[in-house]
């Protein structure tokens, strides 16, 4: 069996040793329920609030604006559904919803849910590389009395960086702009425009925390109805016992990811260049689904389409060759369907299915990137041979 090469960082990273150590230490040293009023509970509460303050400092907000969640899916659900229901309650009418097909299912599915509740949903166009039409979003928002917009920082499939500033300049208490920042954190330098986001979702396991923790950062002027009703934790915004250990793990991973962002970007960009360079040198023809300019996309991400290849064979062949790559979002890749994002970019089913994403982690070496491209070239030649027989 060939050694495995990990090219799927956008789906998630292994939890880092420092982070796991912080998790275990906190769980041992502050094991009580942070809502308990006895001394042990107060100790757990202090540890939790310290982690919240660390996260707030990194995400440029005040500590009470940070809500810990089970991950970005929950943060997106809370940010979108919670804000839309609050607007409907306050205005007595359903807010208009705006997004694009580039959004992750974690944001699109709650919008569909709100659509079933009577909120009109408009999906604006994306271009060939999954960049959102900001003008259409802004025009839609301006025409609505109350609106909720979902906009990602960067696309998980093509790596396209989205036009945050133009849309976030429109955010008001009645025109909520929720940003899914999952793919930008640790990969891109902090963008000051993010500070205007009504809600901001971050996932722990994409930055080296364990799976099962995330954050919603909420602007003070955003009204939010809780989605998880419960014991009133986190100022009533998210019921459920908080985990001080997961909060500390998240804060530790966020510190490391943001401190190391520049080095990680430089290294993963070198991996991407090595991968694409070796693939080109092998004489293979492919189309680039990612934005052409390096400044327009995540440094670690490329997305390629191979015309004429049977897409159904592509992922299994990569897997057999030891390549951990992806087609579409991780949660839907088991379904072997063509990527909905690439379809919305204008690719037909066949080409969308004959596409793959390679996303490099800071732990992948440049040598591995070259080797991955060589293996991919070999397996693609085999697939072309089969197709032309
Ligand atoms: N948003 C984006 C852009 C993602 O890439 C992902 C994960 O793939 C999510 C949301 C969901 O995050 P989580 O796995 O923490 O629920």
mmCIF file of C-alpha atoms and ligand atoms in Angstrom:
data_model
loop_
_atom_site.group_PDB
_atom_site.id
_atom_site.type_symbol
_atom_site.label_atom_id
_atom_site.label_comp_id
_atom_site.label_asym_id
_atom_site.label_seq_id
_atom_site.Cartn_x
_atom_site.Cartn_y
_atom_site.Cartn_z
ATOM 1 C CA UNK A 1 0.000 0.000 0.000
ATOM 2 C CA UNK A 2 1.365 3.479 -0.854
ATOM 3 C CA UNK A 3 2.038 5.856 2.056
ATOM 4 C CA UNK A 4 -0.780 8.320 2.565
ATOM 5 C CA UNK A 5 -0.464 11.973 1.632
ATOM 6 C CA UNK A 6 -2.929 14.290 3.318
ATOM 7 C CA UNK A 7 -4.367 16.890 0.925
ATOM 8 C CA UNK A 8 -7.618 17.595 2.721
ATOM 9 C CA UNK A 9 -6.845 20.342 5.236
ATOM 10 C CA UNK A 10 -10.041 22.250 4.426
ATOM 11 C CA UNK A 11 -12.037 19.294 5.769
ATOM 12 C CA UNK A 12 -10.210 19.487 9.086
ATOM 13 C CA UNK A 13 -6.859 19.181 10.815
ATOM 14 C CA UNK A 14 -5.831 16.765 13.533
ATOM 15 C CA UNK A 15 -5.987 18.316 17.002
ATOM 16 C CA UNK A 16 -2.572 19.707 17.911
ATOM 17 C CA UNK A 17 -0.552 18.224 20.770
ATOM 18 C CA UNK A 18 -0.410 21.545 22.671
ATOM 19 C CA UNK A 19 -4.175 21.848 22.295
ATOM 20 C CA UNK A 20 -4.869 18.309 23.484
ATOM 21 C CA UNK A 21 -2.567 18.882 26.463
ATOM 22 C CA UNK A 22 -4.475 22.065 27.343
ATOM 23 C CA UNK A 23 -7.773 20.195 26.999
ATOM 24 C CA UNK A 24 -6.730 17.330 29.294
ATOM 25 C CA UNK A 25 -5.170 19.662 31.862
ATOM 26 C CA UNK A 26 -8.319 21.801 32.041
ATOM 27 C CA UNK A 27 -10.663 18.823 32.258
ATOM 28 C CA UNK A 28 -8.568 17.507 35.172
ATOM 29 C CA UNK A 29 -8.073 20.790 36.977
ATOM 30 C CA UNK A 30 -11.496 22.386 36.450
ATOM 31 C CA UNK A 31 -13.918 19.460 36.101
ATOM 32 C CA UNK A 32 -17.003 21.035 37.690
ATOM 33 C CA UNK A 33 -20.079 22.405 35.929
ATOM 34 C CA UNK A 34 -19.311 26.090 35.313
ATOM 35 C CA UNK A 35 -22.909 26.989 36.202
ATOM 36 C CA UNK A 36 -22.579 25.553 39.725
ATOM 37 C CA UNK A 37 -22.379 28.181 42.409
ATOM 38 C CA UNK A 38 -19.991 26.303 44.730
ATOM 39 C CA UNK A 39 -16.274 26.975 44.777
ATOM 40 C CA UNK A 40 -15.444 24.197 42.250
ATOM 41 C CA UNK A 41 -18.104 25.512 39.861
ATOM 42 C CA UNK A 42 -16.789 29.037 40.222
ATOM 43 C CA UNK A 43 -13.300 27.790 39.393
ATOM 44 C CA UNK A 44 -14.604 26.132 36.179
ATOM 45 C CA UNK A 45 -16.469 29.352 35.379
ATOM 46 C CA UNK A 46 -13.309 31.423 35.791
ATOM 47 C CA UNK A 47 -11.390 29.105 33.456
ATOM 48 C CA UNK A 48 -14.211 29.288 30.902
ATOM 49 C CA UNK A 49 -14.366 33.077 31.057
ATOM 50 C CA UNK A 50 -10.607 33.337 30.704
ATOM 51 C CA UNK A 51 -10.802 31.260 27.508
ATOM 52 C CA UNK A 52 -13.677 33.435 26.263
ATOM 53 C CA UNK A 53 -11.584 36.571 26.826
ATOM 54 C CA UNK A 54 -8.654 35.053 24.915
ATOM 55 C CA UNK A 55 -10.912 34.223 21.960
ATOM 56 C CA UNK A 56 -12.474 37.703 22.073
ATOM 57 C CA UNK A 57 -9.038 39.339 21.952
ATOM 58 C CA UNK A 58 -8.202 37.363 18.820
ATOM 59 C CA UNK A 59 -11.535 38.019 17.127
ATOM 60 C CA UNK A 60 -11.358 41.720 18.066
ATOM 61 C CA UNK A 61 -14.443 41.988 20.233
ATOM 62 C CA UNK A 62 -15.513 42.008 23.866
ATOM 63 C CA UNK A 63 -15.713 38.730 25.766
ATOM 64 C CA UNK A 64 -19.541 38.744 26.184
ATOM 65 C CA UNK A 65 -19.836 38.780 22.376
ATOM 66 C CA UNK A 66 -18.376 35.271 22.169
ATOM 67 C CA UNK A 67 -20.777 32.308 22.244
ATOM 68 C CA UNK A 68 -19.192 28.852 22.390
ATOM 69 C CA UNK A 69 -20.958 26.275 20.217
ATOM 70 C CA UNK A 70 -20.441 22.680 19.121
ATOM 71 C CA UNK A 71 -18.850 23.831 15.846
ATOM 72 C CA UNK A 72 -19.406 26.129 12.912
ATOM 73 C CA UNK A 73 -22.561 24.350 11.769
ATOM 74 C CA UNK A 74 -24.203 25.303 15.036
ATOM 75 C CA UNK A 75 -22.677 28.801 14.915
ATOM 76 C CA UNK A 76 -24.061 29.323 11.393
ATOM 77 C CA UNK A 77 -27.476 27.992 12.440
ATOM 78 C CA UNK A 78 -27.589 30.203 15.510
ATOM 79 C CA UNK A 79 -26.313 33.295 13.680
ATOM 80 C CA UNK A 80 -28.767 32.949 10.790
ATOM 81 C CA UNK A 81 -31.868 31.341 12.281
ATOM 82 C CA UNK A 82 -31.544 33.198 15.593
ATOM 83 C CA UNK A 83 -31.200 36.581 13.877
ATOM 84 C CA UNK A 84 -33.965 35.962 11.294
ATOM 85 C CA UNK A 85 -36.477 34.860 13.927
ATOM 86 C CA UNK A 86 -35.651 37.858 16.119
ATOM 87 C CA UNK A 87 -36.122 40.244 13.168
ATOM 88 C CA UNK A 88 -39.462 38.638 12.319
ATOM 89 C CA UNK A 89 -40.562 38.975 15.951
ATOM 90 C CA UNK A 90 -39.552 42.634 16.081
ATOM 91 C CA UNK A 91 -40.818 43.719 12.642
ATOM 92 C CA UNK A 92 -43.889 41.502 12.532
ATOM 93 C CA UNK A 93 -42.787 40.420 9.041
ATOM 94 C CA UNK A 94 -40.337 37.864 7.682
ATOM 95 C CA UNK A 95 -36.912 39.286 6.813
ATOM 96 C CA UNK A 96 -35.585 38.764 3.277
ATOM 97 C CA UNK A 97 -32.716 36.278 3.050
ATOM 98 C CA UNK A 98 -29.726 36.597 0.697
ATOM 99 C CA UNK A 99 -26.858 34.220 0.000
ATOM 100 C CA UNK A 100 -25.226 32.393 -2.878
ATOM 101 C CA UNK A 101 -24.741 28.788 -3.882
ATOM 102 C CA UNK A 102 -21.098 29.143 -2.810
ATOM 103 C CA UNK A 103 -22.163 28.990 0.847
ATOM 104 C CA UNK A 104 -21.435 25.858 2.824
ATOM 105 C CA UNK A 105 -24.430 23.629 3.629
ATOM 106 C CA UNK A 106 -23.981 24.734 7.258
ATOM 107 C CA UNK A 107 -25.291 28.142 6.147
ATOM 108 C CA UNK A 108 -27.492 27.164 3.203
ATOM 109 C CA UNK A 109 -29.512 24.504 5.027
ATOM 110 C CA UNK A 110 -30.643 26.841 7.850
ATOM 111 C CA UNK A 111 -31.621 29.406 5.199
ATOM 112 C CA UNK A 112 -33.749 26.741 3.505
ATOM 113 C CA UNK A 113 -35.315 26.044 6.883
ATOM 114 C CA UNK A 114 -36.150 29.733 7.263
ATOM 115 C CA UNK A 115 -37.579 29.696 3.741
ATOM 116 C CA UNK A 116 -40.006 26.992 4.887
ATOM 117 C CA UNK A 117 -40.938 29.355 7.726
ATOM 118 C CA UNK A 118 -41.923 32.000 5.162
ATOM 119 C CA UNK A 119 -38.752 34.072 4.668
ATOM 120 C CA UNK A 120 -38.112 34.786 0.966
ATOM 121 C CA UNK A 121 -34.664 33.535 -0.082
ATOM 122 C CA UNK A 122 -32.642 34.970 -2.974
ATOM 123 C CA UNK A 123 -29.490 33.217 -4.145
ATOM 124 C CA UNK A 124 -27.248 35.642 -6.044
ATOM 125 C CA UNK A 125 -24.894 34.561 -8.827
ATOM 126 C CA UNK A 126 -21.349 33.331 -8.404
ATOM 127 C CA UNK A 127 -18.679 33.416 -11.090
ATOM 128 C CA UNK A 128 -16.714 30.546 -12.647
ATOM 129 C CA UNK A 129 -14.488 30.363 -9.534
ATOM 130 C CA UNK A 130 -17.231 30.679 -6.892
ATOM 131 C CA UNK A 131 -16.794 34.385 -6.197
ATOM 132 C CA UNK A 132 -20.005 35.982 -5.006
ATOM 133 C CA UNK A 133 -21.588 38.927 -6.823
ATOM 134 C CA UNK A 134 -21.311 41.549 -4.059
ATOM 135 C CA UNK A 135 -23.295 44.169 -5.983
ATOM 136 C CA UNK A 136 -26.282 41.824 -6.200
ATOM 137 C CA UNK A 137 -26.102 41.111 -2.458
ATOM 138 C CA UNK A 138 -25.881 44.804 -1.613
ATOM 139 C CA UNK A 139 -28.723 45.738 -3.976
ATOM 140 C CA UNK A 140 -30.919 43.025 -2.469
ATOM 141 C CA UNK A 141 -30.183 44.148 1.080
ATOM 142 C CA UNK A 142 -30.841 47.804 0.319
ATOM 143 C CA UNK A 143 -34.230 46.931 -1.138
ATOM 144 C CA UNK A 144 -35.352 45.097 2.007
ATOM 145 C CA UNK A 145 -36.645 46.581 5.246
ATOM 146 C CA UNK A 146 -35.119 43.718 7.192
ATOM 147 C CA UNK A 147 -32.602 41.274 5.780
ATOM 148 C CA UNK A 148 -30.307 38.435 6.750
ATOM 149 C CA UNK A 149 -27.304 37.761 4.539
ATOM 150 C CA UNK A 150 -24.950 34.780 4.648
ATOM 151 C CA UNK A 151 -21.478 35.396 3.276
ATOM 152 C CA UNK A 152 -18.412 33.220 3.699
ATOM 153 C CA UNK A 153 -14.907 34.659 4.090
ATOM 154 C CA UNK A 154 -13.479 32.104 1.670
ATOM 155 C CA UNK A 155 -14.940 29.195 -0.217
ATOM 156 C CA UNK A 156 -14.053 25.747 1.094
ATOM 157 C CA UNK A 157 -14.000 24.150 -2.375
ATOM 158 C CA UNK A 158 -12.328 26.617 -4.758
ATOM 159 C CA UNK A 159 -10.656 28.767 -2.111
ATOM 160 C CA UNK A 160 -12.221 31.949 -3.553
ATOM 161 C CA UNK A 161 -11.907 34.902 -1.173
ATOM 162 C CA UNK A 162 -15.224 36.713 -1.013
ATOM 163 C CA UNK A 163 -15.845 40.476 -1.217
ATOM 164 C CA UNK A 164 -16.367 41.052 2.497
ATOM 165 C CA UNK A 165 -15.832 44.808 2.754
ATOM 166 C CA UNK A 166 -18.516 45.861 0.250
ATOM 167 C CA UNK A 167 -21.183 43.711 1.883
ATOM 168 C CA UNK A 168 -20.168 44.264 5.506
ATOM 169 C CA UNK A 169 -20.312 48.037 5.054
ATOM 170 C CA UNK A 170 -24.098 47.539 4.751
ATOM 171 C CA UNK A 171 -24.539 45.654 8.041
ATOM 172 C CA UNK A 172 -26.996 47.286 10.458
ATOM 173 C CA UNK A 173 -29.168 45.895 13.250
ATOM 174 C CA UNK A 174 -31.945 45.359 10.652
ATOM 175 C CA UNK A 175 -29.647 44.161 7.887
ATOM 176 C CA UNK A 176 -27.749 41.337 9.450
ATOM 177 C CA UNK A 177 -24.626 40.077 7.668
ATOM 178 C CA UNK A 178 -23.480 36.732 9.023
ATOM 179 C CA UNK A 179 -19.964 35.720 7.993
ATOM 180 C CA UNK A 180 -18.848 32.105 7.922
ATOM 181 C CA UNK A 181 -15.149 32.671 8.620
ATOM 182 C CA UNK A 182 -14.303 28.975 8.889
ATOM 183 C CA UNK A 183 -11.910 28.721 5.957
ATOM 184 C CA UNK A 184 -10.219 32.095 6.408
ATOM 185 C CA UNK A 185 -9.018 31.827 9.996
ATOM 186 C CA UNK A 186 -5.361 30.779 10.160
ATOM 187 C CA UNK A 187 -5.050 30.832 6.372
ATOM 188 C CA UNK A 188 -5.565 34.512 5.576
ATOM 189 C CA UNK A 189 -4.385 37.620 7.417
ATOM 190 C CA UNK A 190 -7.092 39.134 9.596
ATOM 191 C CA UNK A 191 -9.336 41.461 7.569
ATOM 192 C CA UNK A 192 -10.536 44.552 9.446
ATOM 193 C CA UNK A 193 -13.851 44.355 7.553
ATOM 194 C CA UNK A 194 -14.690 41.258 9.645
ATOM 195 C CA UNK A 195 -15.113 43.506 12.663
ATOM 196 C CA UNK A 196 -18.350 44.813 11.125
ATOM 197 C CA UNK A 197 -19.894 41.357 10.791
ATOM 198 C CA UNK A 198 -23.174 40.950 12.667
ATOM 199 C CA UNK A 199 -22.275 37.321 13.358
ATOM 200 C CA UNK A 200 -19.022 35.474 12.705
ATOM 201 C CA UNK A 201 -18.706 31.694 12.780
ATOM 202 C CA UNK A 202 -15.443 29.824 13.427
ATOM 203 C CA UNK A 203 -14.850 26.079 13.650
ATOM 204 C CA UNK A 204 -12.332 24.504 16.041
ATOM 205 C CA UNK A 205 -11.369 21.425 14.081
ATOM 206 C CA UNK A 206 -10.249 23.418 11.050
ATOM 207 C CA UNK A 207 -7.552 25.105 13.158
ATOM 208 C CA UNK A 208 -6.215 22.271 15.293
ATOM 209 C CA UNK A 209 -8.772 22.053 18.114
ATOM 210 C CA UNK A 210 -10.712 18.822 18.703
ATOM 211 C CA UNK A 211 -13.915 18.321 16.736
ATOM 212 C CA UNK A 212 -17.020 19.483 18.591
ATOM 213 C CA UNK A 213 -16.241 23.099 19.424
ATOM 214 C CA UNK A 214 -16.755 26.375 17.590
ATOM 215 C CA UNK A 215 -17.618 29.978 18.208
ATOM 216 C CA UNK A 216 -20.206 32.544 17.167
ATOM 217 C CA UNK A 217 -19.063 36.116 17.625
ATOM 218 C CA UNK A 218 -22.053 38.428 17.858
ATOM 219 C CA UNK A 219 -22.191 42.166 17.457
ATOM 220 C CA UNK A 220 -23.904 43.872 20.411
ATOM 221 C CA UNK A 221 -26.614 45.428 18.248
ATOM 222 C CA UNK A 222 -27.791 42.098 16.790
ATOM 223 C CA UNK A 223 -30.993 40.701 18.258
ATOM 224 C CA UNK A 224 -30.906 36.917 18.528
ATOM 225 C CA UNK A 225 -33.506 34.334 19.492
ATOM 226 C CA UNK A 226 -31.920 31.227 20.991
ATOM 227 C CA UNK A 227 -32.136 28.104 18.869
ATOM 228 C CA UNK A 228 -31.112 25.729 21.651
ATOM 229 C CA UNK A 229 -33.375 26.590 24.538
ATOM 230 C CA UNK A 230 -32.132 25.364 27.873
ATOM 231 C CA UNK A 231 -30.735 26.518 31.169
ATOM 232 C CA UNK A 232 -30.019 30.075 30.073
ATOM 233 C CA UNK A 233 -26.276 29.568 29.665
ATOM 234 C CA UNK A 234 -24.220 32.075 27.646
ATOM 235 C CA UNK A 235 -26.657 34.884 28.392
ATOM 236 C CA UNK A 236 -29.589 32.839 27.177
ATOM 237 C CA UNK A 237 -28.193 32.653 23.654
ATOM 238 C CA UNK A 238 -27.168 28.992 23.759
ATOM 239 C CA UNK A 239 -28.528 26.607 26.319
ATOM 240 C CA UNK A 240 -26.365 23.694 27.430
ATOM 241 C CA UNK A 241 -23.515 23.178 29.858
ATOM 242 C CA UNK A 242 -20.360 24.805 28.523
ATOM 243 C CA UNK A 243 -17.117 22.847 28.422
ATOM 244 C CA UNK A 244 -14.254 24.849 29.932
ATOM 245 C CA UNK A 245 -11.818 22.262 28.513
ATOM 246 C CA UNK A 246 -13.122 22.643 24.947
ATOM 247 C CA UNK A 247 -13.159 26.420 25.348
ATOM 248 C CA UNK A 248 -9.504 26.395 26.461
ATOM 249 C CA UNK A 249 -8.630 24.014 23.624
ATOM 250 C CA UNK A 250 -10.323 26.355 21.130
ATOM 251 C CA UNK A 251 -8.573 29.432 22.548
ATOM 252 C CA UNK A 252 -5.206 27.656 22.398
ATOM 253 C CA UNK A 253 -5.739 26.490 18.807
ATOM 254 C CA UNK A 254 -6.886 29.971 17.756
ATOM 255 C CA UNK A 255 -3.815 31.598 19.336
ATOM 256 C CA UNK A 256 -1.508 29.179 17.523
ATOM 257 C CA UNK A 257 -3.342 29.416 14.181
ATOM 258 C CA UNK A 258 -3.314 33.209 14.193
ATOM 259 C CA UNK A 259 0.293 33.482 15.388
ATOM 260 C CA UNK A 260 1.433 31.057 12.699
ATOM 261 C CA UNK A 261 -0.829 32.301 9.876
ATOM 262 C CA UNK A 262 1.906 34.001 7.851
ATOM 263 C CA UNK A 263 4.269 31.020 7.957
ATOM 264 C CA UNK A 264 1.424 28.612 7.229
ATOM 265 C CA UNK A 265 0.316 30.689 4.235
ATOM 266 C CA UNK A 266 3.842 30.842 2.842
ATOM 267 C CA UNK A 267 4.391 27.114 3.294
ATOM 268 C CA UNK A 268 1.054 25.925 1.948
ATOM 269 C CA UNK A 269 1.345 28.286 -1.044
ATOM 270 C CA UNK A 270 4.694 26.630 -1.831
ATOM 271 C CA UNK A 271 2.969 23.224 -1.610
ATOM 272 C CA UNK A 272 0.198 24.386 -3.955
ATOM 273 C CA UNK A 273 2.765 25.730 -6.452
ATOM 274 C CA UNK A 274 4.787 22.507 -6.271
ATOM 275 C CA UNK A 275 1.680 20.395 -6.827
ATOM 276 C CA UNK A 276 0.435 22.434 -9.799
ATOM 277 C CA UNK A 277 3.932 22.779 -11.289
ATOM 278 C CA UNK A 278 4.597 19.034 -11.243
ATOM 279 C CA UNK A 279 1.151 18.305 -12.645
ATOM 280 C CA UNK A 280 1.726 20.751 -15.507
ATOM 281 C CA UNK A 281 5.211 19.372 -16.156
ATOM 282 C CA UNK A 282 3.615 15.917 -16.525
ATOM 283 C CA UNK A 283 1.807 17.310 -19.567
ATOM 284 C CA UNK A 284 -1.696 16.755 -18.259
ATOM 285 C CA UNK A 285 -4.455 19.074 -19.297
ATOM 286 C CA UNK A 286 -6.777 20.356 -16.607
ATOM 287 C CA UNK A 287 -9.007 23.306 -15.895
ATOM 288 C CA UNK A 288 -8.526 25.429 -12.800
ATOM 289 C CA UNK A 289 -11.726 25.833 -10.792
ATOM 290 C CA UNK A 290 -9.925 28.025 -8.229
ATOM 291 C CA UNK A 291 -9.477 31.756 -8.954
ATOM 292 C CA UNK A 292 -6.475 32.305 -11.239
ATOM 293 C CA UNK A 293 -4.733 34.951 -9.120
ATOM 294 C CA UNK A 294 -3.029 33.778 -5.933
ATOM 295 C CA UNK A 295 -4.283 36.903 -4.143
ATOM 296 C CA UNK A 296 -7.888 35.913 -4.863
ATOM 297 C CA UNK A 297 -7.805 32.515 -3.176
ATOM 298 C CA UNK A 298 -6.723 30.615 -0.098
ATOM 299 C CA UNK A 299 -2.997 29.901 -0.355
ATOM 300 C CA UNK A 300 -3.444 26.222 0.516
ATOM 301 C CA UNK A 301 -6.262 25.376 -1.896
ATOM 302 C CA UNK A 302 -6.492 24.354 -5.524
ATOM 303 C CA UNK A 303 -9.416 22.788 -7.337
ATOM 304 C CA UNK A 304 -8.930 21.102 -10.681
ATOM 305 C CA UNK A 305 -11.222 19.645 -13.331
ATOM 306 C CA UNK A 306 -10.031 16.902 -15.671
ATOM 307 C CA UNK A 307 -12.170 16.879 -18.834
ATOM 308 C CA UNK A 308 -12.710 13.413 -20.277
ATOM 309 C CA UNK A 309 -12.067 11.559 -17.023
ATOM 310 C CA UNK A 310 -14.847 9.444 -15.564
ATOM 311 C CA UNK A 311 -15.457 11.363 -12.344
ATOM 312 C CA UNK A 312 -16.920 8.336 -10.609
ATOM 313 C CA UNK A 313 -13.532 6.629 -10.812
ATOM 314 C CA UNK A 314 -11.479 9.658 -9.765
ATOM 315 C CA UNK A 315 -11.951 9.641 -5.985
ATOM 316 C CA UNK A 316 -11.561 5.852 -5.561
ATOM 317 C CA UNK A 317 -8.427 5.928 -7.757
ATOM 318 C CA UNK A 318 -6.934 8.748 -5.664
ATOM 319 C CA UNK A 319 -7.765 6.843 -2.515
ATOM 320 C CA UNK A 320 -6.052 3.684 -3.793
ATOM 321 C CA UNK A 321 -2.992 5.775 -4.690
ATOM 322 C CA UNK A 322 -2.764 7.038 -1.107
ATOM 323 C CA UNK A 323 -4.077 10.532 -1.809
ATOM 324 C CA UNK A 324 -6.480 12.035 0.730
ATOM 325 C CA UNK A 325 -8.237 14.524 -1.545
ATOM 326 C CA UNK A 326 -11.825 15.712 -1.721
ATOM 327 C CA UNK A 327 -14.600 16.443 -4.136
ATOM 328 C CA UNK A 328 -17.142 18.880 -2.755
ATOM 329 C CA UNK A 329 -17.696 19.525 0.949
ATOM 330 C CA UNK A 330 -16.541 16.796 3.359
ATOM 331 C CA UNK A 331 -19.997 16.148 4.713
ATOM 332 C CA UNK A 332 -21.403 15.354 1.282
ATOM 333 C CA UNK A 333 -18.428 13.573 -0.282
ATOM 334 C CA UNK A 334 -19.780 10.181 0.814
ATOM 335 C CA UNK A 335 -22.705 10.754 -1.511
ATOM 336 C CA UNK A 336 -20.456 10.829 -4.648
ATOM 337 C CA UNK A 337 -22.622 13.551 -6.175
ATOM 338 C CA UNK A 338 -21.139 16.338 -8.303
ATOM 339 C CA UNK A 339 -20.325 19.392 -6.208
ATOM 340 C CA UNK A 340 -23.247 21.818 -5.999
ATOM 341 C CA UNK A 341 -20.775 24.706 -5.779
ATOM 342 C CA UNK A 342 -18.996 23.711 -8.997
ATOM 343 C CA UNK A 343 -22.365 23.208 -10.678
ATOM 344 C CA UNK A 344 -23.298 26.760 -9.674
ATOM 345 C CA UNK A 345 -19.933 27.917 -11.090
ATOM 346 C CA UNK A 346 -21.226 26.730 -14.461
ATOM 347 C CA UNK A 347 -19.587 23.299 -14.735
ATOM 348 C CA UNK A 348 -21.765 20.533 -16.113
ATOM 349 C CA UNK A 349 -22.366 17.425 -13.994
ATOM 350 C CA UNK A 350 -19.668 15.480 -15.788
ATOM 351 C CA UNK A 351 -16.937 18.067 -15.306
ATOM 352 C CA UNK A 352 -17.995 18.849 -11.748
ATOM 353 C CA UNK A 353 -17.672 15.161 -10.946
ATOM 354 C CA UNK A 354 -14.288 14.958 -12.675
ATOM 355 C CA UNK A 355 -12.957 17.643 -10.313
ATOM 356 C CA UNK A 356 -10.945 17.414 -7.141
ATOM 357 C CA UNK A 357 -9.780 19.729 -4.407
ATOM 358 C CA UNK A 358 -6.322 19.539 -2.898
ATOM 359 C CA UNK A 359 -5.959 21.590 0.278
ATOM 360 C CA UNK A 360 -2.539 21.571 1.951
ATOM 361 C CA UNK A 361 -1.984 21.567 5.679
ATOM 362 C CA UNK A 362 0.993 23.223 7.367
ATOM 363 C CA UNK A 363 2.202 19.678 8.099
ATOM 364 C CA UNK A 364 2.326 18.526 4.461
ATOM 365 C CA UNK A 365 5.825 18.844 2.979
ATOM 366 C CA UNK A 366 6.685 20.304 -0.425
ATOM 367 C CA UNK A 367 8.174 16.894 -1.307
ATOM 368 C CA UNK A 368 4.817 15.290 -0.529
ATOM 369 C CA UNK A 369 3.106 17.857 -2.767
ATOM 370 C CA UNK A 370 5.411 16.905 -5.672
ATOM 371 C CA UNK A 371 4.885 13.200 -4.953
ATOM 372 C CA UNK A 372 1.088 13.673 -4.798
ATOM 373 C CA UNK A 373 1.137 15.333 -8.238
ATOM 374 C CA UNK A 374 3.250 12.502 -9.674
ATOM 375 C CA UNK A 375 0.806 9.902 -8.312
ATOM 376 C CA UNK A 376 -2.149 11.894 -9.609
ATOM 377 C CA UNK A 377 -0.562 12.166 -13.073
ATOM 378 C CA UNK A 378 -0.003 8.398 -13.157
ATOM 379 C CA UNK A 379 -3.552 7.539 -12.143
ATOM 380 C CA UNK A 380 -5.037 10.118 -14.533
ATOM 381 C CA UNK A 381 -3.098 8.629 -17.450
ATOM 382 C CA UNK A 382 -4.607 5.254 -16.558
ATOM 383 C CA UNK A 383 -8.098 6.759 -16.384
ATOM 384 C CA UNK A 384 -7.634 8.482 -19.776
ATOM 385 C CA UNK A 385 -6.449 5.170 -21.271
ATOM 386 C CA UNK A 386 -9.583 3.449 -19.988
ATOM 387 C CA UNK A 387 -11.768 6.274 -21.345
ATOM 388 C CA UNK A 388 -10.153 6.086 -24.804
ATOM 389 C CA UNK A 389 -10.191 2.302 -25.161
HETATM 390 N N1 LIG B 1 -18.512 26.372 7.009
HETATM 391 C C1 LIG B 1 -17.508 26.035 6.182
HETATM 392 C C2 LIG B 1 -17.059 27.021 5.131
HETATM 393 C C3 LIG B 1 -16.901 24.780 6.294
HETATM 394 O O1 LIG B 1 -15.902 24.464 5.458
HETATM 395 C C4 LIG B 1 -17.367 23.888 7.289
HETATM 396 C C5 LIG B 1 -16.800 22.530 7.404
HETATM 397 O O2 LIG B 1 -16.523 21.864 6.406
HETATM 398 C C6 LIG B 1 -18.409 24.289 8.128
HETATM 399 C C7 LIG B 1 -18.976 25.531 7.958
HETATM 400 C C8 LIG B 1 -18.951 23.387 9.204
HETATM 401 O O3 LIG B 1 -18.095 23.410 10.317
HETATM 402 P P1 LIG B 1 -18.226 22.315 11.489
HETATM 403 O O4 LIG B 1 -17.630 21.060 10.938
HETATM 404 O O5 LIG B 1 -17.419 22.904 12.618
HETATM 405 O O6 LIG B 1 -19.641 22.172 11.845
#
